[in-house]
GROMACS .gro file of C-alpha atoms in nm:
model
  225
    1UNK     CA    1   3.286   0.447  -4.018
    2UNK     CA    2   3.421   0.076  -4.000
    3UNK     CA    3   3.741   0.039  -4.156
    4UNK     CA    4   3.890  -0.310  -4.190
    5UNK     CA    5   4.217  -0.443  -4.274
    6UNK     CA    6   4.297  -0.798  -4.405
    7UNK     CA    7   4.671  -0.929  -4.267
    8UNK     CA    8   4.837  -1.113  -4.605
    9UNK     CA    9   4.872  -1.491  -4.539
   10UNK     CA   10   5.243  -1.516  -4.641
   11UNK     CA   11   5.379  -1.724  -4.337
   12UNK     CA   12   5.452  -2.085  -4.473
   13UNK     CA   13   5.528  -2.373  -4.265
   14UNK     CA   14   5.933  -2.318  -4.277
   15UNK     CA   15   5.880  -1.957  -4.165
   16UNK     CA   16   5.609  -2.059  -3.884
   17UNK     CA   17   5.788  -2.375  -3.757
   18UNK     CA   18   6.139  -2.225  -3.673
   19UNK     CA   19   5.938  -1.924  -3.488
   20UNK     CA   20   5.761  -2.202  -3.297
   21UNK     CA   21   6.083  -2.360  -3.247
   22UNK     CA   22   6.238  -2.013  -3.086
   23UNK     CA   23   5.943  -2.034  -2.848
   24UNK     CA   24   5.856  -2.371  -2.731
   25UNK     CA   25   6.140  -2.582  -2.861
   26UNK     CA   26   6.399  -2.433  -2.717
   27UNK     CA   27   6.199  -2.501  -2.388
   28UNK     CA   28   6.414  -2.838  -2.358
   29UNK     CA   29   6.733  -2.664  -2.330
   30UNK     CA   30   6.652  -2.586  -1.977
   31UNK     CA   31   6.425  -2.840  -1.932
   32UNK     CA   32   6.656  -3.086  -1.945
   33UNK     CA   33   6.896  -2.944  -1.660
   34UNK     CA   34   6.584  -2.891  -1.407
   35UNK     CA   35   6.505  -3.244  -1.480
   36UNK     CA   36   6.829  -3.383  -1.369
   37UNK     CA   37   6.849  -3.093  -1.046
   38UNK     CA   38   6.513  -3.227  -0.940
   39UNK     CA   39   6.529  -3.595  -1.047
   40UNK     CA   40   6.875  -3.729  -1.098
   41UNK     CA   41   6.904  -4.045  -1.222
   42UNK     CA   42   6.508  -4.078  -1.253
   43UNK     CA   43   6.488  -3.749  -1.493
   44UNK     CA   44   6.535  -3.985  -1.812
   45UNK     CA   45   6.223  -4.113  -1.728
   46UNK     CA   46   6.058  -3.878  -1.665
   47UNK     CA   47   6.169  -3.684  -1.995
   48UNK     CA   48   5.978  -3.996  -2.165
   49UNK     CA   49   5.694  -3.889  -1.962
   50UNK     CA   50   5.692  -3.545  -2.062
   51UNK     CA   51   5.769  -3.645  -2.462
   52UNK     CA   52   5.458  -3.838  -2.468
   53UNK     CA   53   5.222  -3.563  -2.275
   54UNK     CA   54   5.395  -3.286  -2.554
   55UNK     CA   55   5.284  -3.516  -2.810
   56UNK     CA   56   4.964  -3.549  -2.648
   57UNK     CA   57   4.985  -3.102  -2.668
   58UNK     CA   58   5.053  -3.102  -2.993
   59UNK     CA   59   4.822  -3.336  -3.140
   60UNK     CA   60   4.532  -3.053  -2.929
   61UNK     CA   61   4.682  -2.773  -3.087
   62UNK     CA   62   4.721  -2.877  -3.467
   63UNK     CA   63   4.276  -2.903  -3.355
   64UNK     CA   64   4.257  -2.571  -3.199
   65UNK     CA   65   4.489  -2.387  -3.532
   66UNK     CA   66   4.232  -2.618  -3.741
   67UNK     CA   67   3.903  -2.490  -3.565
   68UNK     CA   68   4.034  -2.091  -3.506
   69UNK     CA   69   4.241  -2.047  -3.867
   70UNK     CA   70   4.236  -1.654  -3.776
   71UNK     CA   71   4.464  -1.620  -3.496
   72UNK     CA   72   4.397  -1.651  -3.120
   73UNK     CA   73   4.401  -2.026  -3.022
   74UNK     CA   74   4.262  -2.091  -2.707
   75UNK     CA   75   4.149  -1.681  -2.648
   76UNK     CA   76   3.996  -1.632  -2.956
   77UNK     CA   77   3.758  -1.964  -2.792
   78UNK     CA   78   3.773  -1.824  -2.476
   79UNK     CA   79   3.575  -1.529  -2.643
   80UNK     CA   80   3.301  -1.733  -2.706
   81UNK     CA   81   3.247  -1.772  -2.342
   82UNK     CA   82   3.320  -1.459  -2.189
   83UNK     CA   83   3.496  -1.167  -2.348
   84UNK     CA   84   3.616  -1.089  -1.986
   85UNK     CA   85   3.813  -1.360  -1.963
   86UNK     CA   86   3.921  -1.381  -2.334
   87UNK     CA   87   4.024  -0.994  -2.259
   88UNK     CA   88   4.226  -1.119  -1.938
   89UNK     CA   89   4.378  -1.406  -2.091
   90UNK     CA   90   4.526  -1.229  -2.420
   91UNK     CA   91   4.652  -0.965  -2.161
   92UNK     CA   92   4.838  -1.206  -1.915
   93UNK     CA   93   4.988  -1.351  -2.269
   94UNK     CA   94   5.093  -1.077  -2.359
   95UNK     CA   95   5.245  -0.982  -2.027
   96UNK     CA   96   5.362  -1.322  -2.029
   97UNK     CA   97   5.556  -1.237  -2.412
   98UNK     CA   98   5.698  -0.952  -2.262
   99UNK     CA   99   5.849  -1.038  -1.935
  100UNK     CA  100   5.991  -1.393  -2.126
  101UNK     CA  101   6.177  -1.180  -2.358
  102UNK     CA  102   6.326  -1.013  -2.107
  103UNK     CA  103   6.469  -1.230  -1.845
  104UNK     CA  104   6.551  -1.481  -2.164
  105UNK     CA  105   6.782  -1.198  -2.337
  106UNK     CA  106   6.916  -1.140  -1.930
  107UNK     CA  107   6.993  -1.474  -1.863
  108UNK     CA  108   7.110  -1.533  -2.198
  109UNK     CA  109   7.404  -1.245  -2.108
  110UNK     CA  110   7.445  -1.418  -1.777
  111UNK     CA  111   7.537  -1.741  -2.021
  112UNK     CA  112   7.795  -1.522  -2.168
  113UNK     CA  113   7.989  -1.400  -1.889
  114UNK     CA  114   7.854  -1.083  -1.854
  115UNK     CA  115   7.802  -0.970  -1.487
  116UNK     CA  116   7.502  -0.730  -1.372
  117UNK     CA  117   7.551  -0.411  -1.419
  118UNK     CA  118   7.503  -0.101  -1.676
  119UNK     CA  119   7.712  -0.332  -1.944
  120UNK     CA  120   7.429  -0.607  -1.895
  121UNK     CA  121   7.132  -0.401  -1.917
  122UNK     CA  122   7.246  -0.142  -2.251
  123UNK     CA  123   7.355  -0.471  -2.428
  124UNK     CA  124   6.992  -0.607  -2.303
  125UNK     CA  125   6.809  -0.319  -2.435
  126UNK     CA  126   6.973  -0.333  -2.782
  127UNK     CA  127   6.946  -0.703  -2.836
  128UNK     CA  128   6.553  -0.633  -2.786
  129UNK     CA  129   6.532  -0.335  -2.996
  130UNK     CA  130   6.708  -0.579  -3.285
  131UNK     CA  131   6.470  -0.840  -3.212
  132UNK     CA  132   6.213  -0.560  -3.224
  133UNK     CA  133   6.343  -0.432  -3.554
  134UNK     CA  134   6.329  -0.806  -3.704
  135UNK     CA  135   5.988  -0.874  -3.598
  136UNK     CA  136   5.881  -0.491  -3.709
  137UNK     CA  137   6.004  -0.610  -4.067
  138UNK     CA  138   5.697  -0.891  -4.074
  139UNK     CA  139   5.633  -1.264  -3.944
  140UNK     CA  140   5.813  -1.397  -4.264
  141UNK     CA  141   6.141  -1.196  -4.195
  142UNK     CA  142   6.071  -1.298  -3.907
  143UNK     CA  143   6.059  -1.696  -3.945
  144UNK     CA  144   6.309  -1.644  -4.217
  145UNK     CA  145   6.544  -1.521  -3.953
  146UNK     CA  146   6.419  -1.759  -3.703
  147UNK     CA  147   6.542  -2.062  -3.994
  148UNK     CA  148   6.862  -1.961  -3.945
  149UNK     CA  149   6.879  -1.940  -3.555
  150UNK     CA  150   6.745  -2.278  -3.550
  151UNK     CA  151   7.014  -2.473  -3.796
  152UNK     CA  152   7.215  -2.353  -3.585
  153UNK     CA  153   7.084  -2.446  -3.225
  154UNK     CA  154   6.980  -2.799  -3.385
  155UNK     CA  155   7.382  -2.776  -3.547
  156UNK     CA  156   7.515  -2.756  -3.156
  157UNK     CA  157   7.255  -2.995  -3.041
  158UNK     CA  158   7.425  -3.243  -3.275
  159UNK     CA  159   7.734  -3.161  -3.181
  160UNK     CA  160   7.648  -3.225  -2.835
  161UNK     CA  161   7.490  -3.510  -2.869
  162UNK     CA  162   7.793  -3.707  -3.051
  163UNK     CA  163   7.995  -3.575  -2.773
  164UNK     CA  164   7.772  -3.757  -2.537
  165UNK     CA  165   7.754  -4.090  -2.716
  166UNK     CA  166   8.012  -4.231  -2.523
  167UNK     CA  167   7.865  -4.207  -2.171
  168UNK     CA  168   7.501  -4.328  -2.267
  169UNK     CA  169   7.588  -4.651  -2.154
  170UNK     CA  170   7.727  -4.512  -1.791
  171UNK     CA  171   7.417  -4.328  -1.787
  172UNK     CA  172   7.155  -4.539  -1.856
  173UNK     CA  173   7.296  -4.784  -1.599
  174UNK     CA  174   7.178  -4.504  -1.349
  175UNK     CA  175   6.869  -4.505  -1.459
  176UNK     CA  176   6.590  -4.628  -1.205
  177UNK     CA  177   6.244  -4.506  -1.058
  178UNK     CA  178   6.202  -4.466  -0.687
  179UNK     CA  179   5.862  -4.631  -0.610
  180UNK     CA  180   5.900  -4.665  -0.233
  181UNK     CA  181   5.891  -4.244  -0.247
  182UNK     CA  182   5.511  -4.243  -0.354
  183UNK     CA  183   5.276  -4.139  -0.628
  184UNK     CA  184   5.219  -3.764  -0.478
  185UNK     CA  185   5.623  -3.742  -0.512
  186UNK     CA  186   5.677  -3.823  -0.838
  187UNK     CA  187   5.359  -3.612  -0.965
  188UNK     CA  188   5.548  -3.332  -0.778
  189UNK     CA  189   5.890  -3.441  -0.960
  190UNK     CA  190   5.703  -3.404  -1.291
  191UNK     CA  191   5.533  -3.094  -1.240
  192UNK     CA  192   5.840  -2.916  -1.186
  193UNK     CA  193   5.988  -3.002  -1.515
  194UNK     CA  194   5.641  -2.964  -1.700
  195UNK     CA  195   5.782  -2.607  -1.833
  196UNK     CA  196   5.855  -2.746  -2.153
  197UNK     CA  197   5.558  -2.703  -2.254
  198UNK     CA  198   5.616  -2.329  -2.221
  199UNK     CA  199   5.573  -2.174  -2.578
  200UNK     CA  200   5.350  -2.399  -2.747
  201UNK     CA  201   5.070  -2.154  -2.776
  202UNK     CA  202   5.278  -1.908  -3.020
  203UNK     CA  203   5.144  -2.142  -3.299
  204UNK     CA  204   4.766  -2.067  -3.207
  205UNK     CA  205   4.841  -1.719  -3.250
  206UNK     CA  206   5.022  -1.738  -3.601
  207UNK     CA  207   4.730  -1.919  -3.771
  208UNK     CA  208   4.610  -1.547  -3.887
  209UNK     CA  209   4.889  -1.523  -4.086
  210UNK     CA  210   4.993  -1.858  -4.205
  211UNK     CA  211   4.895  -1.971  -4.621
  212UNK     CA  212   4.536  -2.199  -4.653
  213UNK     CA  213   4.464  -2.426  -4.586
  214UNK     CA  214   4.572  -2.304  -4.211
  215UNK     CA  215   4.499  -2.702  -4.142
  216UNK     CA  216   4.778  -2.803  -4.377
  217UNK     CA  217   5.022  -2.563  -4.296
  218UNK     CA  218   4.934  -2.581  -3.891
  219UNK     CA  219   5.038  -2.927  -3.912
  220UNK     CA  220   5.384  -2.877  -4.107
  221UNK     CA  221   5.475  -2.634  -3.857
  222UNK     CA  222   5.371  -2.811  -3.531
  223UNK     CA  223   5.562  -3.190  -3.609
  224UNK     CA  224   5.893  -3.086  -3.687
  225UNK     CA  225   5.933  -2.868  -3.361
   0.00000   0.00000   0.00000
């Protein structure tokens, strides 16, 4: 006997776009002190660089949500080729969701003060069993909850960023490019910070769920993050 089951298409683009936000927008945060530990002076430039190429990301991914509206991005195309490797693919993923959530809650403890230890790893295992419980309510709890999370990462943001108006102009008077070190050097330099990217395929594999047209709806979510 075949039994099917349709998923309801509640997600909306201001549930979908703060969960992509939680996933790859947040990749910055980090980004953006790997840049400067690898690059110094040169990592504002190279932050353009990478701006422009997740712009170029983005602009491939509001095609892929287009072309596979039922969830899977890039695996669910993958399948057309070999299921092998569309099997092996949506299994490293998922791998990939697991592990991230894991060292992210750890090193998000770290953040707080809390040393290694049995205190670190019981408050580890409950903050994942609430994220758990949130996601276990459905992807518009979910996003809903996500909303709120992100006001107030983009609220700090702000705040950080008016606390850093007065040094822009000390800054950007350190700003230069190295070209006597080589093309093979700098590719290396970017490559290293290229992890914010990290997170972008999360909106491939929402598309399932998201309201029609998935087109419409892809794109509201993808340009605001």
């Amino acid at each position: 006997m075949l039994v099917t089951e349709s998923r309801p298409r509640n997600l909306k683009w201001f549930h979908a776009g703060p969960l992509l936000y939680g996933d790859w927008g947040t990749s910055r945060l980090y980004v953006l002190g790997l840049a400067y530990a690898f690059t110094g002076p040169e990592s504002v430039v190279y932050m353009v660089a990478i701006g422009v190429l997740m712009a170029a990301v983005a602009w491939a991914y509001a095609i892929v949500c287009r072309s596979f509206p039922d969830g899977g991005g890039v695996y669910t195309a993958a399948r057309q080729l070999s299921p092998v490797a569309s099997v092996v693919g949506a299994t490293l993923l998922l791998c990939g969701y697991i592990i991230t959530a894991v060292i992210s809650v750890v090193e998000a403890l770290h953040y707080f003060g809390i040393p290694d230890g049995p205190w670190l790893a019981t408050i580890a295992v409950v903050t994942l069993v609430f994220v758990g419980l949130v996601n276990w309510l459905g992807a518009k709890s979910a996003g809903t909850f996500a909303l709120l999370i992100a006001f107030a990462a983009l609220a700090v943001s702000g705040i950080m960023a008016v606390l850093a108006i007065p040094y822009i102009p000390d800054g950007l008077s350190r700003v230069h490019l190295d070209l006597s070190r080589g093309t093979w050097a700098h590719w290396t330099a970017f490559t290293q910070i290229v992890l914010a990217l990290a997170g972008v395929e999360a909106v491939a594999n929402m598309t399932g769920l998201m309201k029609k047209p998935v087109e419409r709806t892809a794109k509201r979510t993808i340009i605001p993050v």
